[in-house]
Amino acid sequence: MSPGSLRRLRRTSAFSLFKSTTSFLSHTLFPFLKHLFYKTLDFFSSMDPIFFPEDEEVFDPRSHQKLVDNLSELDSAAEPLYFVPFRWWNEAREAVSTEITGVMYETTTSVNSSRGNADDWDWDWDWDVGSEVVGAKNEIILNLRRQCEAGKSDCAEEGFLGGDFALVSEWMFFKALIWQSDVKGVGSFLATKDNSHDLFPLHIRLSFLWETDSLVVKINQKDNEVGAFNQGCNIFCIESGLLRIWDFSGQTSQYFTKERKLPDISGRQDEEISLELQVFGLSCSMKGTERNDERITELSKFEGSFSSRLLKMNGSNSIVNSHFGGSQSLPCGGSYKIARVLGLTGLYNLGNTCFMNSAIQCLVHTPTLVDYFLGDFRIDLNFGNPLGMNGKLALAFGDLLRKLWAPGATPVDPGMFKSTLAGFAPQFSGYNQHDSQEFLAFLLDGLHEDLNRVKCKPYIAVKDAEDRPDEEVADEHWRNHLTRNDSIIVDACQGQYLSTLFCPMCKKKSITFDPFMYLSLPLPSMTMRKMTLTVLSTDGTTLPSPVTITVPNFGRCKDLVQALSSACSLGDDEMLFVAEIYNHRILHSLDKPSDSVELIRDNDRLVAYRFRKDSDASPMVVFIHQREEKSFNRATPSLKKFGIPLVARMSDFSKGSEIRKQFLKLINAFLTPVDNSTNNNDGVLNTSDEDTEMEDVIKTPVLGGDTNADNESEDVSHLDDDFQFYLEGEGFLSKRSKIEMDQPVPVSVLSRTINVLVTWPDNMMELYDTSLLSSLPEICKSALLAEKPQESVNLYKCLEAFLKEEPLGPEDMWYCPNCKRHRQASKTLDLWRLPEILIIHLKRFSYNRYFKNKLETYVDFPINDFDLSAYVVPKNSQVSHHYMLYAVSNHSGVLGGGHYTAFVQHGPNRWYNFDDSRVSSISEEQIKTSAAYVLFYKRV
C-alpha cells in the first residue's frame, strides 16, 4: 500500500469515523467503532513515521486519550431515532427546516417463521396483541437499498406518499409534532387506550451487506414485547412486499461515502448492531398501502369533528377534555382515547422535590426554551467549559423537557435529572426542601454554561466611561458580555442594569452596566419597618410617651434617629440618646449611625432620651430604680429593680444632695394627684417652687453605711421613708457605695456615665405613679395569634422600591477613585435592556442572624399587560416593553414547611395548576394569590 493510500485510509477510518459519532446509530455502534478506532490507532502507532513525507502532518498517538474522551462526549449527545409516516412528516418538513434532505431506501420484506417458509405465511393472521402466538412468525427481515436523495431530479417524492415511512431525529420529530398540533390539532397525537401503541419502542438489529451496499434490519420477537412485535408485523409485512423508507436523520448515510462503501473490516462486516426505534403514528393495522390510505383518510375525518375544541398552547393547537383523556371511539380498529394535551404532564415528587417540580414546569412551558430544546440543541453543547457540566446538564434537561412534551405521556420521574443537577449544584443532592428561586438560578446558570457557544472566553479589559454617552457605553458592555457569554439562556433571559454609585464626600459618580438574569423585587412591607419607641424628657416636664415611626428595613440607625426626631418635633437645640432597655437597665446605646436596624429585634425595648445639646459635655447620670419586696420564704425583704431608668446630665457632684435634687426633678411628672376634699381644686400637687414643696412632703434623713443593692437577700429593715442613693461601681462584682447627702459624690473625673441605684420606700411608691415608669412597649408587638388584615401591594410599587436609591452598608463600602478611600456610597439601579423572558422574584423570605420570616403580602400583578416603558431608561428604544404573564411558581404555607406548585398558561385564556404529578384546570381569576413567588413574563 502506498503512503498516499495509507494516509487516505488513516484519515477516512479514524478522523471521519470519529466525526460521525454524533448520531444515534453511532451511539449503538459505539463499541464497534471504538474497537475499530483502537485497532487503527494501534496499527499506525506501530508504523515507522518514515513512510510519511516530512511536509505531511503525522498522526500523533499521544492524542489518543483526548480523542477517545471527545468521542465519549459526542456519543453522550446522540439523539434517538423516530419512525413515522412519511405523509405526516412531509407535511411539517418545511416548517421544521428547509435545509433537511432525505435519502430514500426501497425496502423488501421477508419473514422467518417457525411455521415454515415465508411464502406460506398467512397474511390475514389475526394477531392477539396481549398474548404470544405459538407457531407464528418470529422474525421480520428488511433489506434496504439506497435509491436517491430527496430534492434531486431523479427522486420523485410525491409518488410514494401513501405507503412511505420516514426516519427522523428526535428534534425533528418534536418540531413536526408541535407543527402538526398547531395545524391539525388532535390528529397529530392520538393515543390508544393504554398510551403505548401510538408511541412505542421497537428493538431492531442492524447489519451492513458490503457486497450489495445495502442495510439489513432484523426485527426479532425475542427482542420485543409481544404487542410491539405484532405492531411491527402490521407495519412492515405488507402484501406488496415493497416499502419505501426515507432517512431524514442522516444516520444511515454514514455507511456510504460518495465513492464507495467504507473499507472492508475483516471479521466485523457481518456483526449485528442492536438499536431501538421510537415508532409513532402507526398503531393501526396496515396490511398494504390501501389500508394505510384509508387510515389517513379516516383520521382526517376524525380531526375535523373536534375542530371546535382546539386549544392553543405555546403557539400550538391541541385538544383537551376536562379529565385529560376522555374516551372516544375511532374508526381505525380498536378503542382509542383522546391524547393528553402536549405539555400537560406532571412530575413525580421524589421527596421534598416540589420546589424543583414547580420551577421546571415554569421553564418547560417557556416558549423560547420549548422551541430550542425540542430542536437540535445538541449542536450548541459545550464539552470543554470548566464552569459547566460537559453538556450533561443540558442533555438531562432536554431529555426531561421532551418527556414532558411527549404525546400521551404519564407523570415523569425526574430522578435522573436531579442527580445530574446535583453534580453541578451539590446542595440539591439530598431530599431537603429548598427555595425554588434559588434552584432556578442555579439551573439557568448551569444550562447557560453547558450551552455556551463561546468555547474559549477571551479576556476583555473594562474601559472607563470617560464622559461618553450612556448608549455607547451600554452597547460596549453588552458586546463584551456576549463575547464571553453566548447561549439560549442569554438570548432569552438576560437583560442589563444601569448601576450608578454616588460618593457622598466628593460627589464622584460612577456608572456601570451589568447583566441580570432575573429581578428580585422587595415587597413594601419588607422595605419599610414600623418601630415603636418610648420618648423621655430629661427635665421632668413630660411623661414617657410611645412614638411609632417607619424606617427602611435595611436602613441604619441614623435613619431611625432622623425619623424619630421628626415624629417628636425635636428642637434645633435638642438631641436624642437612644438606648435598649433590658432588665430595667440600659443594655447598650445605639450611638453608631451606621449600625443596621436589622440588629433590632421586634421584642426589643428602646427608649429615646431628649437632651439639650449644650449639656453634652457633662457626664450622664443613669438612675436605676429598685424597691423593697417581701417574700414568705425569707425572713428579711429583698430589693427588686423596676421601671425605666431615668437619665440626666450633671456637672455638680459637690454634695450628694445634688444627686437627690436632680432625681426629684426627673420624677416630678410622675407625682400622683392628691385628693383635697377641703377645697374645689383638682388636687394636683402644683407649686411654683418644686424643691420647697418636695421638702415639705419628703423628709431627708441622712443614713450611713454601704449597701450591696444587687443582693436580693439584702437586709433592708434599716431603711427610712426617704429615697436612698447608691453609687454603682464598674464591673459585675464591684461594691455599691451609699451617697451621703452632705458629702461629695466619689465619682471619677473621667467618667462619662454614672450609674446610681435609687431605693424607693413604700411611702414614695404611694406618692408617685410608678406604673408609668413600667410602661415600656416592644418595638413591634408580636401578633402570632392575632388575625392580621392581609397586606396588599401593586407589582409596580415593588419595582419602584427596587429601583429606589439606597446607601451601601459598611460591609459594602465602595472605593472612590477620586477620594482614594472607601466610602459608604449611595447606589441606584435603572433598567436599561429588558430580555424576551422576564423572570421576577418576589422577596417573600427574609433572613438575619436572629430570625427567619415569610411575608404573606398579596401582590397584585398584571396578567395581560405588564407595561415597563416608564421604567426603562432609553426612551427611544424600538423594542416593546410590554409583557404577558405565562407562568407562576407558588409557595404556600410557612417557611421551611410549605409546598410549591406552578400555574401555567397553556393556550389562550387557559391556565393549569401543576401540583407535582397532578395537573388540573383553573380559571384566570385564581392566578393571583398571596402564594405567588416567582413570576414569568414573555414580551408581547
Short mmCIF file of C-alpha atoms in Angstrom, two decimals, residues 31 117 168 281 283 364 375 389 545 662 709 739 745 843 846:
data_model
loop_
_atom_site.label_atom_id
_atom_site.label_comp_id
_atom_site.label_asym_id
_atom_site.label_seq_id
_atom_site.Cartn_x
_atom_site.Cartn_y
_atom_site.Cartn_z
CA PRO A 31 -18.47 -0.42 20.97
CA ASN A 117 -41.49 -20.63 4.61
CA VAL A 168 -36.15 11.35 11.71
CA GLY A 281 -48.45 7.21 14.47
CA SER A 283 -50.54 1.82 15.75
CA VAL A 364 -40.59 23.74 30.21
CA GLY A 375 -34.96 21.42 18.26
CA MET A 389 -21.16 20.02 33.31
CA SER A 545 -44.78 58.60 75.57
CA GLN A 662 -31.77 66.10 90.15
CA ALA A 709 -28.04 46.81 96.08
CA ILE A 739 -24.25 58.51 98.59
CA VAL A 745 -20.06 62.16 95.47
CA LYS A 843 -38.64 38.56 48.06
CA SER A 846 -36.18 37.41 54.93
#
